[in-house]
Amino acid sequence: RMSNDIILQISNRIKEKRKEKKITLEVLAKEVGVTKGLISQIENSRTVPSLTVLLSIIKSLHVDLNDFFDKLVTDATDEPLVIKANQHQRIEKEYTKGTYYNRITSFKINDKLVDVVLYRQEKNARKGFVSTEAHEFDYMIKGKMQYTIDNKKYILEAGDSFYYDARKLHHTKCLSDEPYEMLVVYFFDER
């Protein structure tokens, strides 16, 4: 399987090595000297670690640097990219219940990271206000939902699109009996 992006590969490798060595997020975070939330965001490609943090994570996982970076795919091709449904990657988020993130792909364009996710939220999902270091484009596939941003409410139904600065605190709520589904495209800012 062709890998789309070096950042995605690094974050997957961190998670893989941590689970392989049966190290918890808490233990790794403590060892590295960062929060558990940051490690989780790094593992889910939600944030890019600084070089110092990355090297500290690799050291704390007791992995050889050469082994860690071995076989990372960096060659971009002009071939069309086909991603089969069974290749979507489930993203776990600790702070949500009844919400499901499936990463379809991640890639870099003009040095910006673009993350494409299929998002599903159940009617009684427990989710607080969140923010992401990105601009976000959403396309509603099915169901009905409500965004709350700056005390304003926006209702979206199947076929509707929404674009906003996701760095602002925002809250999502399912208004339909069935879970709503939307395609989310994150445009991460350069760091």
Coordinates of N, CA, C and O in Angstrom, one line a residue:
R1 N 0.8 -1.2 0.0 CA 0.0 0.0 0.0 C 0.9 1.2 0.0 O 1.8 1.4 0.8
M2 N 0.6 2.2 -0.9 CA 1.4 3.4 -0.9 C 1.0 4.3 0.2 O -0.1 4.5 0.6
S3 N 2.0 4.9 0.8 CA 1.8 5.7 2.0 C 1.7 7.2 1.5 O 2.5 7.6 0.6
N4 N 0.7 7.9 2.0 CA 0.5 9.2 1.4 C 1.3 10.3 2.0 O 1.6 11.3 1.3
D5 N 1.8 10.2 3.2 CA 2.4 11.3 3.8 C 3.4 10.9 4.9 O 3.0 10.1 5.7
I6 N 4.5 11.6 4.9 CA 5.6 11.2 5.9 C 5.1 11.5 7.3 O 5.4 10.7 8.2
I7 N 4.3 12.5 7.6 CA 3.8 12.8 8.9 C 2.9 11.7 9.4 O 3.0 11.2 10.5
L8 N 2.0 11.3 8.5 CA 1.1 10.2 8.9 C 1.9 8.9 9.2 O 1.6 8.2 10.2
Q9 N 2.9 8.6 8.4 CA 3.8 7.5 8.6 C 4.5 7.5 10.0 O 4.5 6.6 10.7
I10 N 5.0 8.7 10.3 CA 5.7 8.9 11.6 C 4.7 8.7 12.8 O 5.0 8.0 13.7
S11 N 3.6 9.3 12.7 CA 2.6 9.2 13.8 C 2.1 7.8 13.9 O 2.0 7.3 15.1
N12 N 1.9 7.1 12.8 CA 1.5 5.7 12.9 C 2.6 4.8 13.5 O 2.3 3.9 14.3
R13 N 3.8 5.1 13.2 CA 5.0 4.4 13.7 C 5.1 4.6 15.2 O 5.4 3.6 15.9
I14 N 4.9 5.8 15.7 CA 5.0 6.1 17.1 C 4.0 5.2 17.8 O 4.3 4.5 18.8
K15 N 2.7 5.2 17.4 CA 1.6 4.5 18.0 C 1.9 3.0 18.0 O 1.8 2.3 19.0
E16 N 2.4 2.5 16.8 CA 2.7 1.1 16.6 C 3.8 0.6 17.6 O 3.6 -0.4 18.3
K17 N 4.9 1.4 17.7 CA 6.0 1.0 18.6 C 5.6 1.1 20.1 O 5.9 0.3 20.9
R18 N 4.7 2.1 20.4 CA 4.3 2.3 21.8 C 3.4 1.1 22.2 O 3.6 0.5 23.3
K19 N 2.5 0.7 21.3 CA 1.6 -0.5 21.6 C 2.4 -1.8 21.6 O 2.2 -2.6 22.4
E20 N 3.4 -1.9 20.7 CA 4.3 -3.1 20.6 C 5.0 -3.3 21.9 O 5.1 -4.4 22.4
K21 N 5.4 -2.2 22.5 CA 6.2 -2.2 23.8 C 5.3 -2.1 25.0 O 5.8 -2.0 26.1
K22 N 4.0 -2.1 24.8 CA 3.0 -2.0 25.8 C 3.2 -0.9 26.8 O 3.2 -1.0 28.0
I23 N 3.5 0.3 26.2 CA 3.7 1.5 27.0 C 2.4 2.4 26.8 O 1.9 2.6 25.7
T24 N 1.9 2.8 28.0 CA 0.6 3.6 27.9 C 1.0 5.1 27.5 O 2.1 5.5 27.6
L25 N -0.1 5.8 27.1 CA 0.1 7.2 26.7 C 0.6 8.0 27.9 O 1.5 8.8 27.8
E26 N 0.1 7.7 29.1 CA 0.5 8.4 30.3 C 2.0 8.2 30.6 O 2.7 9.2 30.9
V27 N 2.4 6.9 30.5 CA 3.9 6.6 30.8 C 4.8 7.3 29.8 O 5.8 8.0 30.2
L28 N 4.4 7.3 28.5 CA 5.2 7.9 27.5 C 5.3 9.4 27.7 O 6.3 10.0 27.6
A29 N 4.1 10.0 27.9 CA 4.0 11.4 28.1 C 4.9 11.9 29.3 O 5.6 12.9 29.2
K30 N 4.8 11.1 30.4 CA 5.6 11.5 31.6 C 7.1 11.4 31.3 O 7.9 12.3 31.6
E31 N 7.5 10.3 30.6 CA 8.9 10.1 30.2 C 9.4 11.2 29.3 O 10.6 11.7 29.4
V32 N 8.6 11.7 28.3 CA 9.0 12.7 27.4 C 8.9 14.1 28.0 O 9.6 15.0 27.6
G33 N 8.0 14.2 29.0 CA 7.8 15.5 29.7 C 6.8 16.4 29.0 O 6.9 17.6 28.9
V34 N 5.8 15.8 28.4 CA 4.7 16.5 27.7 C 3.4 15.9 28.2 O 3.4 15.0 29.0
T35 N 2.3 16.5 27.8 CA 1.0 16.0 28.2 C 0.6 14.7 27.4 O 1.0 14.5 26.3
K36 N -0.3 14.0 28.0 CA -0.9 12.8 27.4 C -1.6 13.2 26.1 O -1.6 12.5 25.1
G37 N -2.3 14.3 26.2 CA -3.1 14.9 25.1 C -2.2 15.1 23.9 O -2.6 14.9 22.8
L38 N -1.0 15.7 24.1 CA -0.1 16.0 23.0 C 0.4 14.7 22.4 O 0.4 14.6 21.1
I39 N 0.7 13.7 23.2 CA 1.1 12.4 22.6 C 0.0 11.8 21.7 O 0.2 11.4 20.6
S40 N -1.2 11.9 22.2 CA -2.4 11.4 21.5 C -2.6 12.2 20.2 O -2.8 11.6 19.1
Q41 N -2.4 13.5 20.2 CA -2.6 14.3 19.0 C -1.5 14.0 18.0 O -1.7 13.9 16.8
I42 N -0.3 13.7 18.5 CA 0.8 13.3 17.6 C 0.5 12.0 16.9 O 0.7 11.8 15.7
E43 N 0.1 11.0 17.8 CA -0.2 9.7 17.2 C -1.3 9.7 16.2 O -1.4 8.8 15.3
N44 N -2.2 10.6 16.3 CA -3.4 10.7 15.4 C -3.2 11.8 14.3 O -4.1 12.2 13.7
S45 N -1.9 12.2 14.1 CA -1.5 13.2 13.1 C -2.3 14.5 13.2 O -2.6 15.1 12.3
R46 N -2.7 14.8 14.4 CA -3.4 16.0 14.7 C -2.5 17.2 14.9 O -2.8 18.3 14.8
T47 N -1.3 16.8 15.3 CA -0.2 17.9 15.4 C 1.1 17.3 15.1 O 1.3 16.1 15.2
V48 N 2.0 18.1 14.6 CA 3.3 17.7 14.2 C 4.3 18.0 15.4 O 4.4 19.2 15.8
P49 N 5.0 17.0 15.9 CA 5.9 17.3 17.0 C 7.1 18.1 16.6 O 7.5 18.0 15.4
S50 N 7.7 18.8 17.5 CA 8.9 19.5 17.2 C 10.0 18.4 17.1 O 9.8 17.3 17.6
L51 N 11.1 18.7 16.5 CA 12.2 17.7 16.4 C 12.6 17.2 17.8 O 12.8 16.0 18.0
T52 N 12.8 18.1 18.7 CA 13.2 17.7 20.1 C 12.2 16.7 20.7 O 12.6 15.7 21.3
V53 N 10.9 17.0 20.6 CA 9.9 16.1 21.1 C 9.9 14.8 20.4 O 9.9 13.7 21.0
L54 N 10.0 14.8 19.1 CA 10.0 13.6 18.3 C 11.2 12.7 18.7 O 11.0 11.5 19.0
L55 N 12.4 13.3 18.8 CA 13.6 12.5 19.2 C 13.4 12.0 20.6 O 13.8 10.8 20.9
S56 N 12.8 12.8 21.5 CA 12.6 12.4 22.9 C 11.6 11.2 22.9 O 11.8 10.2 23.7
I57 N 10.6 11.2 22.1 CA 9.6 10.1 22.0 C 10.3 8.8 21.6 O 10.1 7.8 22.2
I58 N 11.1 8.9 20.5 CA 11.8 7.8 19.9 C 12.7 7.2 21.0 O 12.7 6.0 21.2
K59 N 13.5 8.1 21.7 CA 14.4 7.6 22.8 C 13.6 6.9 23.9 O 14.0 5.9 24.4
S60 N 12.5 7.5 24.3 CA 11.6 7.0 25.4 C 11.0 5.6 25.0 O 10.6 4.8 25.9
L61 N 10.8 5.4 23.7 CA 10.3 4.1 23.2 C 11.4 3.1 23.1 O 11.1 1.9 22.7
H62 N 12.6 3.5 23.4 CA 13.8 2.6 23.3 C 13.9 2.0 21.9 O 14.1 0.8 21.7
V63 N 13.7 2.8 20.9 CA 13.8 2.4 19.5 C 15.1 3.0 18.9 O 15.3 4.2 19.1
D64 N 15.8 2.3 18.1 CA 17.0 2.8 17.4 C 16.5 3.8 16.4 O 15.5 3.6 15.6
L65 N 17.2 5.0 16.3 CA 16.8 6.0 15.3 C 16.7 5.5 13.9 O 15.7 5.8 13.2
N66 N 17.7 4.7 13.5 CA 17.7 4.2 12.1 C 16.6 3.3 11.9 O 15.9 3.3 10.8
D67 N 16.3 2.4 12.9 CA 15.1 1.5 12.7 C 13.8 2.3 12.6 O 12.9 2.0 11.8
F68 N 13.7 3.4 13.4 CA 12.5 4.2 13.4 C 12.2 4.8 12.0 O 11.1 4.7 11.5
F69 N 13.3 5.4 11.4 CA 13.1 6.1 10.2 C 13.2 5.2 8.9 O 13.0 5.6 7.8
D70 N 13.6 3.9 9.2 CA 13.8 3.0 8.1 C 12.5 2.8 7.3 O 11.4 2.6 7.9
K71 N 12.6 2.7 6.0 CA 11.5 2.4 5.1 C 10.3 3.4 5.2 O 9.2 3.0 4.9
L72 N 10.6 4.6 5.6 CA 9.5 5.6 5.5 C 9.5 6.0 4.0 O 10.5 6.3 3.4
V73 N 8.3 6.0 3.4 CA 8.2 6.3 2.0 C 8.1 7.8 1.7 O 7.3 8.5 2.3
T74 N 9.1 8.3 1.0 CA 9.1 9.8 0.7 C 8.9 10.1 -0.7 O 8.8 11.3 -1.1
D75 N 8.9 9.1 -1.6 CA 8.9 9.5 -3.0 C 7.4 9.7 -3.5 O 6.6 8.8 -3.4
A76 N 7.2 10.9 -3.9 CA 5.9 11.3 -4.4 C 5.8 10.9 -5.9 O 6.8 11.0 -6.6
T77 N 4.7 10.4 -6.4 CA 4.6 10.1 -7.8 C 3.4 10.9 -8.4 O 2.6 11.4 -7.6
D78 N 3.3 10.9 -9.7 CA 2.2 11.6 -10.3 C 1.1 10.6 -10.6 O 0.1 11.0 -11.3
E79 N 1.2 9.4 -10.1 CA 0.1 8.4 -10.3 C -1.1 8.8 -9.5 O -1.0 9.4 -8.4
P80 N -2.3 8.5 -10.0 CA -3.5 8.8 -9.2 C -3.5 7.9 -8.0 O -2.9 6.8 -8.0
L81 N -4.1 8.4 -6.9 CA -4.1 7.7 -5.6 C -5.4 7.1 -5.4 O -6.5 7.8 -5.5
V82 N -5.5 5.8 -5.3 CA -6.7 5.1 -5.1 C -6.7 4.6 -3.6 O -5.7 3.9 -3.2
I83 N -7.7 4.9 -2.9 CA -7.8 4.5 -1.5 C -9.1 3.6 -1.3 O -10.2 4.1 -1.5
K84 N -8.9 2.4 -1.1 CA -10.0 1.4 -0.9 C -10.7 1.7 0.4 O -10.0 2.0 1.4
A85 N -12.0 1.4 0.5 CA -12.7 1.6 1.8 C -12.1 0.9 3.0 O -12.1 1.4 4.1
N86 N -11.5 -0.3 2.7 CA -10.9 -1.1 3.8 C -9.6 -0.5 4.3 O -8.9 -1.0 5.2
Q87 N -9.1 0.5 3.6 CA -7.8 1.1 4.0 C -8.0 2.4 4.9 O -7.0 2.9 5.3
H88 N -9.2 2.7 5.1 CA -9.5 3.9 6.0 C -8.9 3.5 7.4 O -9.0 2.4 7.8
Q89 N -8.4 4.5 8.1 CA -7.8 4.3 9.4 C -8.6 4.9 10.5 O -8.9 6.1 10.4
R90 N -9.1 4.1 11.4 CA -9.9 4.5 12.5 C -9.0 5.4 13.4 O -7.9 4.9 13.8
I91 N -9.5 6.5 13.8 CA -8.7 7.4 14.7 C -9.5 7.4 16.0 O -10.7 7.7 16.1
E92 N -8.7 7.0 17.1 CA -9.4 7.0 18.4 C -9.2 8.4 19.1 O -8.1 8.9 19.0
K93 N -10.2 8.9 19.7 CA -10.1 10.1 20.5 C -10.5 9.8 21.9 O -11.6 9.4 22.1
E94 N -9.7 10.2 22.9 CA -10.0 9.8 24.3 C -11.2 10.6 24.8 O -12.0 10.1 25.6
Y95 N -11.4 11.8 24.3 CA -12.4 12.7 25.0 C -13.8 12.6 24.4 O -14.6 13.5 24.6
T96 N -14.1 11.7 23.5 CA -15.4 11.6 22.9 C -16.0 10.2 23.0 O -15.3 9.2 23.0
K97 N -17.3 10.2 23.1 CA -18.1 9.0 23.1 C -19.2 9.1 22.1 O -19.8 10.2 22.0
G98 N -19.3 8.1 21.2 CA -20.4 8.2 20.2 C -20.0 9.0 19.0 O -20.8 9.4 18.2
T99 N -18.6 9.3 18.8 CA -18.1 9.9 17.6 C -17.1 9.0 17.0 O -16.3 8.4 17.7
Y100 N -17.1 9.0 15.7 CA -16.2 8.1 15.0 C -15.4 8.8 13.9 O -16.1 9.5 13.0
Y101 N -14.1 8.7 13.9 CA -13.3 9.4 12.9 C -12.6 8.2 12.1 O -12.0 7.4 12.7
N102 N -12.7 8.3 10.8 CA -12.0 7.3 9.9 C -11.2 8.1 8.9 O -11.8 8.8 8.1
R103 N -9.9 8.1 9.0 CA -9.0 8.8 8.1 C -9.0 8.1 6.8 O -8.7 7.0 6.7
I104 N -9.4 8.9 5.7 CA -9.3 8.4 4.4 C -7.9 8.5 3.8 O -7.3 7.6 3.3
T105 N -7.4 9.7 3.9 CA -6.0 10.0 3.5 C -5.5 11.3 4.1 O -6.2 12.1 4.6
S106 N -4.1 11.4 4.0 CA -3.4 12.6 4.4 C -2.4 12.9 3.3 O -1.8 11.9 2.8
F107 N -2.2 14.1 3.0 CA -1.1 14.4 2.0 C -0.7 15.8 2.2 O -1.3 16.6 2.9
K108 N 0.5 16.1 1.6 CA 1.0 17.5 1.7 C 0.9 18.1 0.3 O 1.1 17.5 -0.7
I109 N 0.4 19.4 0.3 CA 0.4 20.1 -0.9 C 0.9 21.5 -0.6 O 0.4 22.1 0.4
N110 N 1.9 22.0 -1.4 CA 2.5 23.3 -1.1 C 2.9 23.4 0.4 O 2.7 24.4 1.0
D111 N 3.5 22.3 0.9 CA 4.0 22.3 2.3 C 2.9 22.4 3.3 O 3.2 22.6 4.5
K112 N 1.7 22.2 2.9 CA 0.6 22.2 3.9 C 0.0 20.8 4.0 O -0.1 20.1 3.0
L113 N -0.3 20.4 5.3 CA -0.9 19.1 5.5 C -2.4 19.2 5.3 O -3.1 20.1 5.8
V114 N -2.9 18.3 4.5 CA -4.4 18.2 4.2 C -4.8 16.8 4.7 O -4.1 15.8 4.4
D115 N -5.8 16.7 5.6 CA -6.2 15.5 6.2 C -7.7 15.3 5.8 O -8.5 16.2 6.0
V116 N -8.0 14.1 5.2 CA -9.4 13.9 4.8 C -10.0 12.8 5.7 O -9.4 11.7 5.8
V117 N -11.1 13.1 6.3 CA -11.7 12.2 7.3 C -13.2 12.0 7.1 O -13.9 12.9 6.7
L118 N -13.6 10.8 7.3 CA -15.1 10.5 7.3 C -15.5 10.5 8.8 O -14.9 9.8 9.6
Y119 N -16.4 11.4 9.2 CA -16.8 11.6 10.6 C -18.2 11.3 10.8 O -19.1 11.6 10.0
R120 N -18.5 10.5 11.9 CA -19.9 10.1 12.2 C -20.1 10.4 13.6 O -19.3 10.2 14.5
Q121 N -21.3 10.9 13.9 CA -21.6 11.3 15.3 C -23.0 10.8 15.7 O -24.0 11.0 14.9
E122 N -23.2 10.1 16.8 CA -24.5 9.6 17.2 C -25.3 10.6 17.9 O -24.7 11.6 18.4
K123 N -26.6 10.4 18.0 CA -27.5 11.4 18.6 C -27.1 11.7 20.1 O -27.1 12.9 20.4
N124 N -26.8 10.8 20.9 CA -26.5 11.1 22.3 C -25.0 11.1 22.6 O -24.5 10.9 23.7
A125 N -24.2 11.4 21.5 CA -22.7 11.5 21.7 C -22.4 12.5 22.8 O -23.0 13.6 22.8
R126 N -21.4 12.2 23.6 CA -20.9 13.1 24.6 C -19.6 13.7 24.1 O -18.6 13.1 23.9
K127 N -19.7 15.0 23.8 CA -18.6 15.7 23.2 C -18.6 17.2 23.6 O -19.6 17.8 23.5
G128 N -17.5 17.7 24.1 CA -17.4 19.1 24.5 C -17.0 20.0 23.4 O -16.9 19.5 22.2
F129 N -16.7 21.2 23.7 CA -16.2 22.1 22.7 C -14.7 21.8 22.4 O -14.0 21.4 23.3
V130 N -14.4 21.8 21.1 CA -13.0 21.4 20.7 C -12.5 22.5 19.7 O -13.2 23.3 19.2
S131 N -11.2 22.4 19.5 CA -10.6 23.3 18.5 C -9.5 22.5 17.8 O -8.9 21.6 18.4
T132 N -9.2 22.7 16.6 CA -8.2 22.0 15.8 C -7.3 23.1 15.1 O -7.9 24.1 14.6
E133 N -6.0 22.8 15.0 CA -5.1 23.8 14.4 C -5.3 23.8 12.9 O -4.3 23.5 12.2
A134 N -6.5 24.1 12.4 CA -6.7 23.9 10.9 C -7.9 24.7 10.5 O -8.7 25.1 11.3
H135 N -8.0 24.9 9.2 CA -9.3 25.4 8.6 C -10.0 24.1 8.2 O -9.3 23.1 7.9
E136 N -11.3 24.1 8.2 CA -12.0 22.9 8.0 C -13.1 23.1 7.0 O -13.9 24.0 7.0
F137 N -13.2 22.1 6.0 CA -14.3 22.1 5.1 C -15.1 20.8 5.3 O -14.5 19.7 5.4
D138 N -16.4 20.9 5.5 CA -17.3 19.8 5.8 C -18.3 19.7 4.7 O -18.9 20.6 4.2
Y139 N -18.6 18.4 4.3 CA -19.7 18.1 3.4 C -20.6 17.1 4.0 O -20.1 16.0 4.3
M140 N -21.9 17.4 4.3 CA -22.8 16.5 4.9 C -23.2 15.4 4.0 O -23.7 15.7 2.9
I141 N -23.0 14.2 4.4 CA -23.4 13.0 3.6 C -24.8 12.6 3.9 O -25.7 12.4 3.1
K142 N -25.1 12.4 5.2 CA -26.4 12.1 5.7 C -26.7 12.5 7.1 O -25.8 12.8 7.8
G143 N -28.0 12.6 7.4 CA -28.4 13.1 8.7 C -28.5 14.6 8.8 O -28.5 15.3 7.8
K144 N -28.6 15.0 10.1 CA -28.8 16.5 10.4 C -27.9 16.8 11.6 O -27.9 16.0 12.6
M145 N -27.2 17.9 11.6 CA -26.4 18.3 12.7 C -26.4 19.8 13.0 O -26.9 20.5 12.1
Q146 N -25.9 20.1 14.1 CA -25.8 21.5 14.5 C -24.4 21.9 15.0 O -23.8 21.1 15.8
Y147 N -23.8 22.9 14.4 CA -22.5 23.5 14.9 C -22.8 24.6 15.8 O -23.8 25.4 15.5
T148 N -22.1 24.8 16.9 CA -22.1 26.0 17.7 C -20.7 26.6 17.7 O -19.8 26.0 18.1
I149 N -20.6 27.8 17.2 CA -19.4 28.6 17.1 C -19.6 30.0 17.5 O -20.6 30.6 16.9
D150 N -18.9 30.6 18.4 CA -19.1 32.0 18.9 C -20.6 32.2 19.2 O -21.2 33.2 18.8
N151 N -21.2 31.3 20.0 CA -22.6 31.4 20.4 C -23.6 31.4 19.2 O -24.8 31.7 19.4
K152 N -23.2 31.2 18.0 CA -24.1 31.1 16.9 C -24.3 29.6 16.5 O -23.4 28.8 16.6
K153 N -25.5 29.3 16.1 CA -25.8 27.9 15.7 C -26.0 27.8 14.2 O -26.6 28.7 13.6
Y154 N -25.5 26.8 13.7 CA -25.6 26.5 12.2 C -26.1 25.1 12.0 O -25.6 24.2 12.6
I155 N -27.2 24.9 11.3 CA -27.8 23.6 11.1 C -27.4 23.1 9.7 O -27.5 23.9 8.7
L156 N -26.9 21.9 9.6 CA -26.5 21.3 8.3 C -27.3 20.0 8.1 O -27.4 19.2 9.0
E157 N -27.7 19.8 6.8 CA -28.4 18.6 6.4 C -27.6 18.0 5.2 O -26.8 18.7 4.6
A158 N -28.0 16.8 4.8 CA -27.3 16.1 3.7 C -27.3 17.0 2.5 O -28.2 17.7 2.2
G159 N -26.0 17.1 1.9 CA -25.8 17.9 0.7 C -25.3 19.3 1.1 O -24.8 20.0 0.2
D160 N -25.4 19.7 2.4 CA -24.8 21.0 2.8 C -23.3 21.0 3.0 O -22.8 20.0 3.3
S161 N -22.7 22.1 2.8 CA -21.3 22.3 3.0 C -21.0 23.4 4.0 O -21.9 24.3 4.2
F162 N -19.9 23.3 4.7 CA -19.6 24.3 5.7 C -18.0 24.5 5.8 O -17.3 23.5 5.7
Y163 N -17.6 25.7 5.8 CA -16.2 26.0 5.8 C -15.9 27.0 6.9 O -16.6 28.0 7.0
Y164 N -14.9 26.7 7.8 CA -14.7 27.7 8.9 C -13.3 27.5 9.5 O -12.6 26.5 9.2
D165 N -12.9 28.4 10.4 CA -11.6 28.3 11.0 C -11.8 27.5 12.3 O -12.4 27.9 13.3
A166 N -11.3 26.2 12.2 CA -11.5 25.3 13.3 C -10.7 25.5 14.5 O -10.8 24.8 15.5
R167 N -9.9 26.6 14.5 CA -9.1 27.0 15.7 C -10.0 27.6 16.7 O -9.7 27.7 17.8
K168 N -11.2 28.1 16.2 CA -12.2 28.6 17.1 C -12.8 27.5 17.8 O -13.1 26.4 17.2
L169 N -13.2 27.7 19.1 CA -13.9 26.6 19.8 C -15.2 26.3 19.1 O -15.9 27.2 18.8
H170 N -15.5 25.0 18.9 CA -16.7 24.6 18.2 C -17.3 23.4 18.8 O -16.6 22.6 19.4
H171 N -18.6 23.2 18.7 CA -19.3 22.1 19.3 C -20.2 21.5 18.2 O -20.9 22.3 17.5
T172 N -20.3 20.2 18.1 CA -21.2 19.6 17.2 C -22.2 18.7 17.9 O -21.9 18.1 18.9
K173 N -23.4 18.6 17.3 CA -24.5 17.9 17.9 C -25.3 17.2 16.8 O -25.6 17.9 15.9
C174 N -25.6 16.0 17.0 CA -26.4 15.2 16.1 C -27.9 15.5 16.3 O -28.4 15.4 17.5
L175 N -28.6 16.0 15.3 CA -30.1 16.3 15.4 C -31.0 15.2 14.8 O -32.2 15.3 15.0
S176 N -30.4 14.3 14.1 CA -31.2 13.2 13.5 C -31.2 12.0 14.4 O -30.3 11.8 15.2
D177 N -32.2 11.1 14.3 CA -32.2 9.9 15.1 C -31.0 9.0 14.7 O -30.4 8.4 15.5
E178 N -30.8 8.9 13.4 CA -29.6 8.1 12.9 C -28.4 9.0 13.1 O -28.5 10.2 13.0
P179 N -27.2 8.4 13.2 CA -26.0 9.2 13.3 C -25.8 10.0 12.0 O -26.2 9.6 10.9
Y180 N -25.3 11.2 12.1 CA -25.0 12.0 10.9 C -23.6 11.6 10.4 O -22.8 11.2 11.2
E181 N -23.4 11.8 9.1 CA -22.0 11.5 8.5 C -21.6 12.6 7.7 O -22.4 13.2 7.0
M182 N -20.3 13.0 7.8 CA -19.8 14.1 7.0 C -18.4 13.8 6.6 O -17.7 13.2 7.3
L183 N -18.1 14.3 5.4 CA -16.7 14.3 4.9 C -16.0 15.5 5.4 O -16.6 16.6 5.2
V184 N -14.9 15.4 6.1 CA -14.2 16.5 6.7 C -12.8 16.6 6.0 O -12.1 15.7 6.0
V185 N -12.5 17.8 5.6 CA -11.2 18.1 5.0 C -10.5 19.2 5.9 O -11.0 20.3 6.0
Y186 N -9.4 18.8 6.5 CA -8.7 19.7 7.4 C -7.5 20.3 6.6 O -6.8 19.5 5.9
F187 N -7.4 21.6 6.6 CA -6.2 22.3 6.0 C -5.4 22.8 7.1 O -5.7 23.8 7.7
F188 N -4.3 22.1 7.4 CA -3.4 22.5 8.6 C -2.5 23.7 8.2 O -2.0 23.7 7.1
D189 N -2.4 24.6 9.1 CA -1.5 25.8 8.8 C 0.0 25.3 8.9 O 0.3 24.4 9.6
E190 N 0.8 26.0 8.2 CA 2.3 25.7 8.3 C 2.7 26.1 9.7 O 2.3 27.0 10.3
R191 N 3.7 25.3 10.2 CA 4.2 25.6 11.5 C 5.5 26.2 11.4 O 6.3 25.8 10.6

